[in-house]
Amino acid sequence: MVTLGPRTPDPSAKETQFHMGTITRMLVSGALLSAALSGCSAAQVADSFCGGPPPNFNPVAPQELYPVPSWTKVPDNAPDLVVAYNPSNGPLKTIEITPQGGSADNLGGLLSPPNPLPTPIAQELKPGTPMWAVALPALEAHTTYSVGYTFTNTYCGHSATFTDAMGTFTTI
């Protein structure tokens, strides 16, 4: 059996701890100084430490069925947008329509789909997904519209808004 004597502190360990603490303070000070010189606000600096906005984590966006995405012969009097959406995916957020060169218009809530369904209509990606209608505003003739699904995620006391593209269509 080997008997070891009392442990003597390693003087280089204290020196290493001192240097690591100094280096950390210098890095944080440098980051704050750099942020201040670049015009960043305290909130922006805090966001960088918080991790910033989360990625788009909406579980499932509605699927545009009518007008068929990219369809170029939509009547300008089309009354409804028809979507496939399963409410078990969570509450529906905002569906918006934006004319080319214009501003977004938030559409209302989900309604029962029209009967009969308008044609042509896209096939739902997941057969059996419930269909819903969303009333369209007055549409302009010969105009391309973008349809999007907008929602807000909250993080670190801030929020970020995301819009998922659902499709486009053009009126006749």
GROMACS .gro file of C-alpha atoms in nm, residues 55 64 83 95 107:
model
    5
   55PRO     CA    1  -3.789   2.912  -3.538
   64GLU     CA    2  -5.544   2.607  -4.962
   83VAL     CA    3  -5.904   2.528  -4.686
   95ILE     CA    4  -5.533   3.369  -4.287
  107LEU     CA    5  -5.973   3.715  -4.345
   0.00000   0.00000   0.00000
